[in-house]
């Protein structure tokens, strides 16, 4: 069985560790074979230099947590075809963790719910980032845009689709480790900033239910995390200016970076933003990848 696991954008500025969406056409592939030997065996990885031992691999950790818990009488051999670069900020580790549990679920007689799958995928995410957050693995499994409303117990809401939104992803070739990008964040925040951020997240959610474009645009802002992380990303403020000059409606760090996401109501705005941003990085001698995408309504799926 071969599956596709989409790349994802986490945080979306106003929902740190809570909001995320799945991307269309950007993602990894994984192949599953049922084995009589129990547990996960990783038999092949292409596209990146990652550990083959299951206990050191996010797919192995997530898959084994699930297989052990449900006392499966079979195991799986997994091949991983990485297309999402590790440390890029568009959910590379999450795609492998979510893909592993999604794939195993397809082999069960009584499949688990998306919520239960997310819980197991978070175990893999913890290996990569040192923290069990679900803002990448949830949209990777559910598709669309998801909101984590609680971690203990885990609660996830699938938000209404934003069908007329186009997404640009810019990935400058520097590596930012999620663990390190989390360590630089302050442990406490000023009350005024907490209020502002709550208003942004509430405004974002309300805008989706009402499809209020103006409220949507005003709400995708980050006063809590971006001020601390943006210095990790070269030319961040210049790229933001380019996004505004090209009529894009939102711009920010994708997950823990270095990728940046940009949203627009027209594909032409995204394409000209990407072309100008790529040119800026190239003029400064930095390699960069760019993708023009949309929000995918589908998470992991069999291909
Ligand atoms: N919410 C996470 C963070 C996403 O920003 O640290 C990265 O995996």
PDB file of C-alpha atoms and ligand atoms in Angstrom:
ATOM      1  CA  UNK A   1       0.000   0.000   0.000  1.00  0.00           C
ATOM      2  CA  UNK A   2       1.432   3.383  -1.025  1.00  0.00           C
ATOM      3  CA  UNK A   3       0.242   6.556   0.686  1.00  0.00           C
ATOM      4  CA  UNK A   4       0.730  10.324   0.313  1.00  0.00           C
ATOM      5  CA  UNK A   5       1.357  12.394   3.474  1.00  0.00           C
ATOM      6  CA  UNK A   6       0.923  16.158   2.955  1.00  0.00           C
ATOM      7  CA  UNK A   7       3.226  18.904   4.145  1.00  0.00           C
ATOM      8  CA  UNK A   8       1.568  21.214   6.687  1.00  0.00           C
ATOM      9  CA  UNK A   9       1.780  24.779   7.979  1.00  0.00           C
ATOM     10  CA  UNK A  10       1.539  24.999  11.778  1.00  0.00           C
ATOM     11  CA  UNK A  11       0.730  27.946  14.051  1.00  0.00           C
ATOM     12  CA  UNK A  12      -0.659  30.086  11.154  1.00  0.00           C
ATOM     13  CA  UNK A  13       0.508  33.114  13.203  1.00  0.00           C
ATOM     14  CA  UNK A  14      -2.430  33.350  15.588  1.00  0.00           C
ATOM     15  CA  UNK A  15      -2.566  29.758  16.934  1.00  0.00           C
ATOM     16  CA  UNK A  16       0.795  28.668  18.340  1.00  0.00           C
ATOM     17  CA  UNK A  17       0.726  24.877  18.922  1.00  0.00           C
ATOM     18  CA  UNK A  18      -2.991  24.945  18.041  1.00  0.00           C
ATOM     19  CA  UNK A  19      -3.673  25.829  14.391  1.00  0.00           C
ATOM     20  CA  UNK A  20      -2.464  24.148  11.223  1.00  0.00           C
ATOM     21  CA  UNK A  21      -3.426  23.390   7.632  1.00  0.00           C
ATOM     22  CA  UNK A  22      -2.490  20.772   5.051  1.00  0.00           C
ATOM     23  CA  UNK A  23      -0.872  21.725   1.741  1.00  0.00           C
ATOM     24  CA  UNK A  24      -1.873  20.454  -1.670  1.00  0.00           C
ATOM     25  CA  UNK A  25       0.684  18.644  -3.841  1.00  0.00           C
ATOM     26  CA  UNK A  26       3.656  18.915  -1.443  1.00  0.00           C
ATOM     27  CA  UNK A  27       4.326  15.822   0.645  1.00  0.00           C
ATOM     28  CA  UNK A  28       6.063  12.480   1.218  1.00  0.00           C
ATOM     29  CA  UNK A  29       5.145   9.004   0.083  1.00  0.00           C
ATOM     30  CA  UNK A  30       5.318   5.858   2.193  1.00  0.00           C
ATOM     31  CA  UNK A  31       4.903   2.184   1.292  1.00  0.00           C
ATOM     32  CA  UNK A  32       3.555  -0.369   3.794  1.00  0.00           C
ATOM     33  CA  UNK A  33       3.814  -4.160   3.775  1.00  0.00           C
ATOM     34  CA  UNK A  34       2.191  -6.295   6.457  1.00  0.00           C
ATOM     35  CA  UNK A  35       4.698  -8.630   8.163  1.00  0.00           C
ATOM     36  CA  UNK A  36       4.322 -11.615  10.493  1.00  0.00           C
ATOM     37  CA  UNK A  37       7.148 -10.197  12.654  1.00  0.00           C
ATOM     38  CA  UNK A  38       5.605  -7.709  15.098  1.00  0.00           C
ATOM     39  CA  UNK A  39       6.566  -4.028  15.276  1.00  0.00           C
ATOM     40  CA  UNK A  40       7.798  -1.535  12.701  1.00  0.00           C
ATOM     41  CA  UNK A  41      10.784  -2.218  10.458  1.00  0.00           C
ATOM     42  CA  UNK A  42      12.018   0.658   8.292  1.00  0.00           C
ATOM     43  CA  UNK A  43      13.337  -0.972   5.126  1.00  0.00           C
ATOM     44  CA  UNK A  44      14.136   2.037   2.944  1.00  0.00           C
ATOM     45  CA  UNK A  45      14.459   5.827   3.173  1.00  0.00           C
ATOM     46  CA  UNK A  46      15.140   8.028   0.158  1.00  0.00           C
ATOM     47  CA  UNK A  47      15.433  11.815  -0.077  1.00  0.00           C
ATOM     48  CA  UNK A  48      17.018  12.444   3.316  1.00  0.00           C
ATOM     49  CA  UNK A  49      19.579  11.026   5.695  1.00  0.00           C
ATOM     50  CA  UNK A  50      17.395   9.704   8.543  1.00  0.00           C
ATOM     51  CA  UNK A  51      17.812   6.888  11.087  1.00  0.00           C
ATOM     52  CA  UNK A  52      16.640   3.451   9.917  1.00  0.00           C
ATOM     53  CA  UNK A  53      16.283   2.085  13.495  1.00  0.00           C
ATOM     54  CA  UNK A  54      12.589   2.241  14.426  1.00  0.00           C
ATOM     55  CA  UNK A  55      13.253   3.610  17.934  1.00  0.00           C
ATOM     56  CA  UNK A  56      15.202   6.564  16.456  1.00  0.00           C
ATOM     57  CA  UNK A  57      12.789   7.302  13.631  1.00  0.00           C
ATOM     58  CA  UNK A  58       9.567   9.313  14.099  1.00  0.00           C
ATOM     59  CA  UNK A  59       7.596   6.876  11.908  1.00  0.00           C
ATOM     60  CA  UNK A  60       8.958   3.925  13.917  1.00  0.00           C
ATOM     61  CA  UNK A  61       8.186   5.522  17.287  1.00  0.00           C
ATOM     62  CA  UNK A  62       4.626   6.542  16.321  1.00  0.00           C
ATOM     63  CA  UNK A  63       3.909   3.229  14.572  1.00  0.00           C
ATOM     64  CA  UNK A  64       5.248   1.108  17.419  1.00  0.00           C
ATOM     65  CA  UNK A  65       3.309   3.093  20.045  1.00  0.00           C
ATOM     66  CA  UNK A  66       0.119   2.301  18.132  1.00  0.00           C
ATOM     67  CA  UNK A  67       0.913  -1.366  17.329  1.00  0.00           C
ATOM     68  CA  UNK A  68       1.796  -2.098  20.970  1.00  0.00           C
ATOM     69  CA  UNK A  69      -1.270  -0.344  22.378  1.00  0.00           C
ATOM     70  CA  UNK A  70      -3.748  -2.102  20.123  1.00  0.00           C
ATOM     71  CA  UNK A  71      -1.852  -5.411  20.547  1.00  0.00           C
ATOM     72  CA  UNK A  72      -1.713  -5.946  16.794  1.00  0.00           C
ATOM     73  CA  UNK A  73      -0.932  -9.517  15.746  1.00  0.00           C
ATOM     74  CA  UNK A  74       1.123  -8.250  12.808  1.00  0.00           C
ATOM     75  CA  UNK A  75       3.941  -5.826  12.079  1.00  0.00           C
ATOM     76  CA  UNK A  76       4.752  -3.492   9.177  1.00  0.00           C
ATOM     77  CA  UNK A  77       7.718  -2.944   6.899  1.00  0.00           C
ATOM     78  CA  UNK A  78       7.789   0.732   5.867  1.00  0.00           C
ATOM     79  CA  UNK A  79       9.561   2.468   2.980  1.00  0.00           C
ATOM     80  CA  UNK A  80       9.770   6.267   3.328  1.00  0.00           C
ATOM     81  CA  UNK A  81      10.183   8.520   0.281  1.00  0.00           C
ATOM     82  CA  UNK A  82      10.978  11.943   1.731  1.00  0.00           C
ATOM     83  CA  UNK A  83      10.106  14.923  -0.443  1.00  0.00           C
ATOM     84  CA  UNK A  84       9.693  17.378   2.455  1.00  0.00           C
ATOM     85  CA  UNK A  85      13.143  18.412   3.690  1.00  0.00           C
ATOM     86  CA  UNK A  86      13.837  17.852   7.381  1.00  0.00           C
ATOM     87  CA  UNK A  87      14.041  21.077   9.358  1.00  0.00           C
ATOM     88  CA  UNK A  88      12.197  23.037   6.659  1.00  0.00           C
ATOM     89  CA  UNK A  89       9.238  24.067   8.835  1.00  0.00           C
ATOM     90  CA  UNK A  90       6.501  22.470   6.738  1.00  0.00           C
ATOM     91  CA  UNK A  91       5.937  19.382   8.850  1.00  0.00           C
ATOM     92  CA  UNK A  92       8.547  16.910   7.642  1.00  0.00           C
ATOM     93  CA  UNK A  93       8.689  14.827  10.831  1.00  0.00           C
ATOM     94  CA  UNK A  94       4.915  15.099  11.233  1.00  0.00           C
ATOM     95  CA  UNK A  95       4.305  13.696   7.747  1.00  0.00           C
ATOM     96  CA  UNK A  96       6.329  10.584   8.649  1.00  0.00           C
ATOM     97  CA  UNK A  97       4.705  10.172  12.074  1.00  0.00           C
ATOM     98  CA  UNK A  98       1.174  10.777  10.766  1.00  0.00           C
ATOM     99  CA  UNK A  99       1.808   8.619   7.700  1.00  0.00           C
ATOM    100  CA  UNK A 100       2.974   5.688   9.852  1.00  0.00           C
ATOM    101  CA  UNK A 101      -0.178   5.599  11.984  1.00  0.00           C
ATOM    102  CA  UNK A 102      -2.481   6.324   9.044  1.00  0.00           C
ATOM    103  CA  UNK A 103      -0.902   3.454   7.075  1.00  0.00           C
ATOM    104  CA  UNK A 104      -1.179   0.967   9.949  1.00  0.00           C
ATOM    105  CA  UNK A 105      -4.797   2.019  10.510  1.00  0.00           C
ATOM    106  CA  UNK A 106      -5.627   1.039   6.928  1.00  0.00           C
ATOM    107  CA  UNK A 107      -4.485  -2.512   7.736  1.00  0.00           C
ATOM    108  CA  UNK A 108      -6.813  -2.898  10.742  1.00  0.00           C
ATOM    109  CA  UNK A 109     -10.262  -4.523  10.784  1.00  0.00           C
ATOM    110  CA  UNK A 110     -11.534  -1.913  13.236  1.00  0.00           C
ATOM    111  CA  UNK A 111      -9.792   1.334  12.319  1.00  0.00           C
ATOM    112  CA  UNK A 112      -9.066   3.999  14.920  1.00  0.00           C
ATOM    113  CA  UNK A 113     -10.507   7.542  14.750  1.00  0.00           C
ATOM    114  CA  UNK A 114      -8.495  10.496  13.448  1.00  0.00           C
ATOM    115  CA  UNK A 115      -8.253  11.760  17.033  1.00  0.00           C
ATOM    116  CA  UNK A 116      -6.701   8.485  18.225  1.00  0.00           C
ATOM    117  CA  UNK A 117      -4.305   8.483  15.274  1.00  0.00           C
ATOM    118  CA  UNK A 118      -3.242  12.035  16.114  1.00  0.00           C
ATOM    119  CA  UNK A 119      -2.480  10.954  19.675  1.00  0.00           C
ATOM    120  CA  UNK A 120      -0.073   8.246  18.438  1.00  0.00           C
ATOM    121  CA  UNK A 121       1.472  10.487  15.767  1.00  0.00           C
ATOM    122  CA  UNK A 122       2.299  13.015  18.510  1.00  0.00           C
ATOM    123  CA  UNK A 123       4.632  10.413  20.064  1.00  0.00           C
ATOM    124  CA  UNK A 124       6.722  10.526  16.895  1.00  0.00           C
ATOM    125  CA  UNK A 125       6.572  14.329  16.817  1.00  0.00           C
ATOM    126  CA  UNK A 126       7.949  14.385  20.373  1.00  0.00           C
ATOM    127  CA  UNK A 127      11.056  12.493  19.237  1.00  0.00           C
ATOM    128  CA  UNK A 128      11.783  15.206  16.656  1.00  0.00           C
ATOM    129  CA  UNK A 129      10.955  18.320  18.657  1.00  0.00           C
ATOM    130  CA  UNK A 130      11.057  17.301  22.307  1.00  0.00           C
ATOM    131  CA  UNK A 131       7.393  18.216  22.730  1.00  0.00           C
ATOM    132  CA  UNK A 132       4.086  16.466  21.936  1.00  0.00           C
ATOM    133  CA  UNK A 133       2.299  19.147  19.897  1.00  0.00           C
ATOM    134  CA  UNK A 134      -0.395  18.308  17.348  1.00  0.00           C
ATOM    135  CA  UNK A 135      -0.598  21.389  15.134  1.00  0.00           C
ATOM    136  CA  UNK A 136       1.219  19.634  12.253  1.00  0.00           C
ATOM    137  CA  UNK A 137       0.136  16.007  12.726  1.00  0.00           C
ATOM    138  CA  UNK A 138      -3.580  16.870  13.074  1.00  0.00           C
ATOM    139  CA  UNK A 139      -3.962  18.607   9.666  1.00  0.00           C
ATOM    140  CA  UNK A 140      -1.717  15.930   8.121  1.00  0.00           C
ATOM    141  CA  UNK A 141      -4.242  13.277   9.256  1.00  0.00           C
ATOM    142  CA  UNK A 142      -7.539  15.204   9.019  1.00  0.00           C
ATOM    143  CA  UNK A 143      -6.712  17.405   6.002  1.00  0.00           C
ATOM    144  CA  UNK A 144      -7.964  21.010   5.793  1.00  0.00           C
ATOM    145  CA  UNK A 145      -7.463  23.364   8.731  1.00  0.00           C
ATOM    146  CA  UNK A 146      -7.498  21.997  12.270  1.00  0.00           C
ATOM    147  CA  UNK A 147      -7.595  23.603  15.686  1.00  0.00           C
ATOM    148  CA  UNK A 148      -6.357  21.894  18.846  1.00  0.00           C
ATOM    149  CA  UNK A 149      -8.651  23.129  21.615  1.00  0.00           C
ATOM    150  CA  UNK A 150      -7.047  21.025  24.337  1.00  0.00           C
ATOM    151  CA  UNK A 151      -4.104  18.706  24.980  1.00  0.00           C
ATOM    152  CA  UNK A 152      -5.253  17.054  28.155  1.00  0.00           C
ATOM    153  CA  UNK A 153      -7.464  15.453  26.991  1.00  0.00           C
ATOM    154  CA  UNK A 154      -6.614  15.963  23.326  1.00  0.00           C
ATOM    155  CA  UNK A 155      -9.408  17.728  21.439  1.00  0.00           C
ATOM    156  CA  UNK A 156      -9.315  18.688  17.774  1.00  0.00           C
ATOM    157  CA  UNK A 157     -11.809  20.666  15.690  1.00  0.00           C
ATOM    158  CA  UNK A 158     -11.825  20.441  11.899  1.00  0.00           C
ATOM    159  CA  UNK A 159     -12.468  24.058  10.841  1.00  0.00           C
ATOM    160  CA  UNK A 160     -14.522  25.117   7.788  1.00  0.00           C
ATOM    161  CA  UNK A 161     -12.587  25.194   4.488  1.00  0.00           C
ATOM    162  CA  UNK A 162     -11.217  28.443   3.011  1.00  0.00           C
ATOM    163  CA  UNK A 163     -11.739  27.625  -0.604  1.00  0.00           C
ATOM    164  CA  UNK A 164     -10.626  30.839  -2.245  1.00  0.00           C
ATOM    165  CA  UNK A 165      -7.244  31.053  -0.545  1.00  0.00           C
ATOM    166  CA  UNK A 166      -3.917  30.447  -2.309  1.00  0.00           C
ATOM    167  CA  UNK A 167      -0.722  29.622  -0.446  1.00  0.00           C
ATOM    168  CA  UNK A 168       2.913  30.415  -1.195  1.00  0.00           C
ATOM    169  CA  UNK A 169       5.725  28.627   0.614  1.00  0.00           C
ATOM    170  CA  UNK A 170       9.256  29.959   0.588  1.00  0.00           C
ATOM    171  CA  UNK A 171      11.981  27.749   2.014  1.00  0.00           C
ATOM    172  CA  UNK A 172      15.413  29.369   2.379  1.00  0.00           C
ATOM    173  CA  UNK A 173      18.033  26.645   2.747  1.00  0.00           C
ATOM    174  CA  UNK A 174      18.990  27.060   6.345  1.00  0.00           C
ATOM    175  CA  UNK A 175      18.042  24.531   9.011  1.00  0.00           C
ATOM    176  CA  UNK A 176      16.172  25.498  12.150  1.00  0.00           C
ATOM    177  CA  UNK A 177      15.668  22.765  14.728  1.00  0.00           C
ATOM    178  CA  UNK A 178      12.180  22.972  16.247  1.00  0.00           C
ATOM    179  CA  UNK A 179      13.644  22.097  19.638  1.00  0.00           C
ATOM    180  CA  UNK A 180      16.009  25.093  19.502  1.00  0.00           C
ATOM    181  CA  UNK A 181      13.316  27.416  18.083  1.00  0.00           C
ATOM    182  CA  UNK A 182      11.157  26.488  21.092  1.00  0.00           C
ATOM    183  CA  UNK A 183      13.963  27.048  23.581  1.00  0.00           C
ATOM    184  CA  UNK A 184      14.370  30.713  22.587  1.00  0.00           C
ATOM    185  CA  UNK A 185      10.734  31.507  23.431  1.00  0.00           C
ATOM    186  CA  UNK A 186       9.921  33.262  26.717  1.00  0.00           C
ATOM    187  CA  UNK A 187       8.094  31.174  29.329  1.00  0.00           C
ATOM    188  CA  UNK A 188       5.739  34.036  30.226  1.00  0.00           C
ATOM    189  CA  UNK A 189       4.182  36.762  28.061  1.00  0.00           C
ATOM    190  CA  UNK A 190       2.736  40.214  28.831  1.00  0.00           C
ATOM    191  CA  UNK A 191      -1.026  40.200  29.487  1.00  0.00           C
ATOM    192  CA  UNK A 192      -1.599  42.813  26.745  1.00  0.00           C
ATOM    193  CA  UNK A 193       0.033  40.481  24.167  1.00  0.00           C
ATOM    194  CA  UNK A 194      -1.944  37.469  25.409  1.00  0.00           C
ATOM    195  CA  UNK A 195      -5.166  39.473  24.966  1.00  0.00           C
ATOM    196  CA  UNK A 196      -4.188  40.560  21.449  1.00  0.00           C
ATOM    197  CA  UNK A 197      -3.300  37.016  20.418  1.00  0.00           C
ATOM    198  CA  UNK A 198      -6.563  35.607  21.874  1.00  0.00           C
ATOM    199  CA  UNK A 199      -8.472  38.191  19.846  1.00  0.00           C
ATOM    200  CA  UNK A 200      -6.584  37.177  16.697  1.00  0.00           C
ATOM    201  CA  UNK A 201      -7.269  33.450  17.152  1.00  0.00           C
ATOM    202  CA  UNK A 202     -10.927  34.064  18.029  1.00  0.00           C
ATOM    203  CA  UNK A 203     -11.249  36.411  15.038  1.00  0.00           C
ATOM    204  CA  UNK A 204      -9.653  33.849  12.734  1.00  0.00           C
ATOM    205  CA  UNK A 205     -12.030  31.061  13.811  1.00  0.00           C
ATOM    206  CA  UNK A 206     -15.097  33.332  13.595  1.00  0.00           C
ATOM    207  CA  UNK A 207     -13.994  34.523  10.128  1.00  0.00           C
ATOM    208  CA  UNK A 208     -14.020  30.954   8.832  1.00  0.00           C
ATOM    209  CA  UNK A 209     -17.548  30.213  10.076  1.00  0.00           C
ATOM    210  CA  UNK A 210     -18.865  33.492   8.623  1.00  0.00           C
ATOM    211  CA  UNK A 211     -16.332  33.591   5.755  1.00  0.00           C
ATOM    212  CA  UNK A 212     -15.548  37.198   6.618  1.00  0.00           C
ATOM    213  CA  UNK A 213     -12.551  38.033   4.400  1.00  0.00           C
ATOM    214  CA  UNK A 214     -11.739  41.284   6.213  1.00  0.00           C
ATOM    215  CA  UNK A 215     -11.730  39.680   9.663  1.00  0.00           C
ATOM    216  CA  UNK A 216      -9.739  36.733   8.276  1.00  0.00           C
ATOM    217  CA  UNK A 217      -7.051  39.096   6.932  1.00  0.00           C
ATOM    218  CA  UNK A 218      -6.863  41.151  10.155  1.00  0.00           C
ATOM    219  CA  UNK A 219      -6.613  38.068  12.343  1.00  0.00           C
ATOM    220  CA  UNK A 220      -3.625  36.173  10.921  1.00  0.00           C
ATOM    221  CA  UNK A 221      -1.046  37.971  13.039  1.00  0.00           C
ATOM    222  CA  UNK A 222       1.454  36.844  15.633  1.00  0.00           C
ATOM    223  CA  UNK A 223       2.494  39.086  18.521  1.00  0.00           C
ATOM    224  CA  UNK A 224       3.779  36.257  20.743  1.00  0.00           C
ATOM    225  CA  UNK A 225       6.246  34.083  18.836  1.00  0.00           C
ATOM    226  CA  UNK A 226       7.321  35.813  15.615  1.00  0.00           C
ATOM    227  CA  UNK A 227       9.143  38.690  17.392  1.00  0.00           C
ATOM    228  CA  UNK A 228      11.469  36.089  18.979  1.00  0.00           C
ATOM    229  CA  UNK A 229      11.927  33.765  16.017  1.00  0.00           C
ATOM    230  CA  UNK A 230      12.113  36.100  13.027  1.00  0.00           C
ATOM    231  CA  UNK A 231      15.799  36.890  13.595  1.00  0.00           C
ATOM    232  CA  UNK A 232      16.540  33.221  12.763  1.00  0.00           C
ATOM    233  CA  UNK A 233      15.297  33.801   9.199  1.00  0.00           C
ATOM    234  CA  UNK A 234      17.434  36.002   6.899  1.00  0.00           C
ATOM    235  CA  UNK A 235      15.601  38.907   5.171  1.00  0.00           C
ATOM    236  CA  UNK A 236      12.334  38.108   7.013  1.00  0.00           C
ATOM    237  CA  UNK A 237      11.082  41.717   7.150  1.00  0.00           C
ATOM    238  CA  UNK A 238      12.029  42.375   3.513  1.00  0.00           C
ATOM    239  CA  UNK A 239      10.083  39.278   2.436  1.00  0.00           C
ATOM    240  CA  UNK A 240       7.086  40.494   4.441  1.00  0.00           C
ATOM    241  CA  UNK A 241       7.274  43.825   2.592  1.00  0.00           C
ATOM    242  CA  UNK A 242       7.296  41.954  -0.749  1.00  0.00           C
ATOM    243  CA  UNK A 243       4.195  40.016   0.352  1.00  0.00           C
ATOM    244  CA  UNK A 244       2.371  43.296   1.075  1.00  0.00           C
ATOM    245  CA  UNK A 245       3.515  44.903  -2.189  1.00  0.00           C
ATOM    246  CA  UNK A 246       1.994  41.940  -4.025  1.00  0.00           C
ATOM    247  CA  UNK A 247      -1.413  42.201  -2.335  1.00  0.00           C
ATOM    248  CA  UNK A 248      -0.932  39.099  -0.212  1.00  0.00           C
ATOM    249  CA  UNK A 249      -3.211  39.077   2.810  1.00  0.00           C
ATOM    250  CA  UNK A 250      -1.132  37.172   5.369  1.00  0.00           C
ATOM    251  CA  UNK A 251       2.511  36.319   5.897  1.00  0.00           C
ATOM    252  CA  UNK A 252       4.417  34.573   8.654  1.00  0.00           C
ATOM    253  CA  UNK A 253       6.720  31.797   9.821  1.00  0.00           C
ATOM    254  CA  UNK A 254       5.545  28.297   8.921  1.00  0.00           C
ATOM    255  CA  UNK A 255       5.799  26.220  12.109  1.00  0.00           C
ATOM    256  CA  UNK A 256       9.215  26.864  13.626  1.00  0.00           C
ATOM    257  CA  UNK A 257      10.674  27.979  10.250  1.00  0.00           C
ATOM    258  CA  UNK A 258      12.725  28.655   8.249  1.00  0.00           C
ATOM    259  CA  UNK A 259       9.899  28.297   5.700  1.00  0.00           C
ATOM    260  CA  UNK A 260       7.502  31.217   5.470  1.00  0.00           C
ATOM    261  CA  UNK A 261       3.881  30.963   4.397  1.00  0.00           C
ATOM    262  CA  UNK A 262       1.955  33.611   2.529  1.00  0.00           C
ATOM    263  CA  UNK A 263      -1.766  33.715   1.708  1.00  0.00           C
ATOM    264  CA  UNK A 264      -3.604  35.551  -1.065  1.00  0.00           C
ATOM    265  CA  UNK A 265      -7.037  35.585  -2.673  1.00  0.00           C
ATOM    266  CA  UNK A 266      -5.507  35.285  -6.185  1.00  0.00           C
ATOM    267  CA  UNK A 267      -2.888  32.842  -7.489  1.00  0.00           C
ATOM    268  CA  UNK A 268      -1.232  35.641  -9.498  1.00  0.00           C
ATOM    269  CA  UNK A 269      -0.447  37.504  -6.243  1.00  0.00           C
ATOM    270  CA  UNK A 270       1.263  34.427  -4.782  1.00  0.00           C
ATOM    271  CA  UNK A 271       3.208  33.766  -7.971  1.00  0.00           C
ATOM    272  CA  UNK A 272       4.567  37.326  -8.238  1.00  0.00           C
ATOM    273  CA  UNK A 273       5.368  37.370  -4.476  1.00  0.00           C
ATOM    274  CA  UNK A 274       7.298  34.101  -4.841  1.00  0.00           C
ATOM    275  CA  UNK A 275       9.209  35.243  -7.938  1.00  0.00           C
ATOM    276  CA  UNK A 276      10.313  38.505  -6.252  1.00  0.00           C
ATOM    277  CA  UNK A 277      11.215  36.803  -2.972  1.00  0.00           C
ATOM    278  CA  UNK A 278      13.248  34.103  -4.725  1.00  0.00           C
ATOM    279  CA  UNK A 279      15.087  36.852  -6.650  1.00  0.00           C
ATOM    280  CA  UNK A 280      15.898  38.654  -3.382  1.00  0.00           C
ATOM    281  CA  UNK A 281      17.392  35.509  -1.829  1.00  0.00           C
ATOM    282  CA  UNK A 282      19.341  34.706  -4.987  1.00  0.00           C
ATOM    283  CA  UNK A 283      20.771  38.238  -5.154  1.00  0.00           C
ATOM    284  CA  UNK A 284      22.005  37.639  -1.611  1.00  0.00           C
ATOM    285  CA  UNK A 285      23.585  34.278  -2.503  1.00  0.00           C
ATOM    286  CA  UNK A 286      21.050  32.150  -0.599  1.00  0.00           C
ATOM    287  CA  UNK A 287      19.423  29.030  -2.017  1.00  0.00           C
ATOM    288  CA  UNK A 288      15.664  28.876  -1.729  1.00  0.00           C
ATOM    289  CA  UNK A 289      12.756  26.628  -2.790  1.00  0.00           C
ATOM    290  CA  UNK A 290       9.329  28.027  -3.543  1.00  0.00           C
ATOM    291  CA  UNK A 291       5.943  26.347  -3.905  1.00  0.00           C
ATOM    292  CA  UNK A 292       2.622  27.691  -5.052  1.00  0.00           C
ATOM    293  CA  UNK A 293      -0.091  25.626  -3.395  1.00  0.00           C
ATOM    294  CA  UNK A 294      -3.551  25.606  -1.859  1.00  0.00           C
ATOM    295  CA  UNK A 295      -5.011  24.288   1.354  1.00  0.00           C
ATOM    296  CA  UNK A 296      -5.726  20.609   0.841  1.00  0.00           C
ATOM    297  CA  UNK A 297      -9.029  19.231   2.050  1.00  0.00           C
ATOM    298  CA  UNK A 298      -7.454  15.776   2.263  1.00  0.00           C
ATOM    299  CA  UNK A 299      -4.894  14.537   4.745  1.00  0.00           C
ATOM    300  CA  UNK A 300      -2.890  11.304   4.341  1.00  0.00           C
ATOM    301  CA  UNK A 301      -4.468   9.119   1.661  1.00  0.00           C
ATOM    302  CA  UNK A 302      -3.818   5.928  -0.281  1.00  0.00           C
ATOM    303  CA  UNK A 303      -2.388   6.412  -3.755  1.00  0.00           C
TER     304      UNK A 303
HETATM  305  N1  LIG B   1       3.981  24.670  16.990  1.00  0.00           N
HETATM  306  C1  LIG B   1       5.286  24.158  16.693  1.00  0.00           C
HETATM  307  C2  LIG B   1       6.309  25.246  16.944  1.00  0.00           C
HETATM  308  C3  LIG B   1       5.324  23.733  15.268  1.00  0.00           C
HETATM  309  O1  LIG B   1       6.142  26.324  16.362  1.00  0.00           O
HETATM  310  O2  LIG B   1       7.248  25.034  17.714  1.00  0.00           O
HETATM  311  C4  LIG B   1       6.660  23.180  14.841  1.00  0.00           C
HETATM  312  O3  LIG B   1       6.633  21.806  14.795  1.00  0.00           O
END
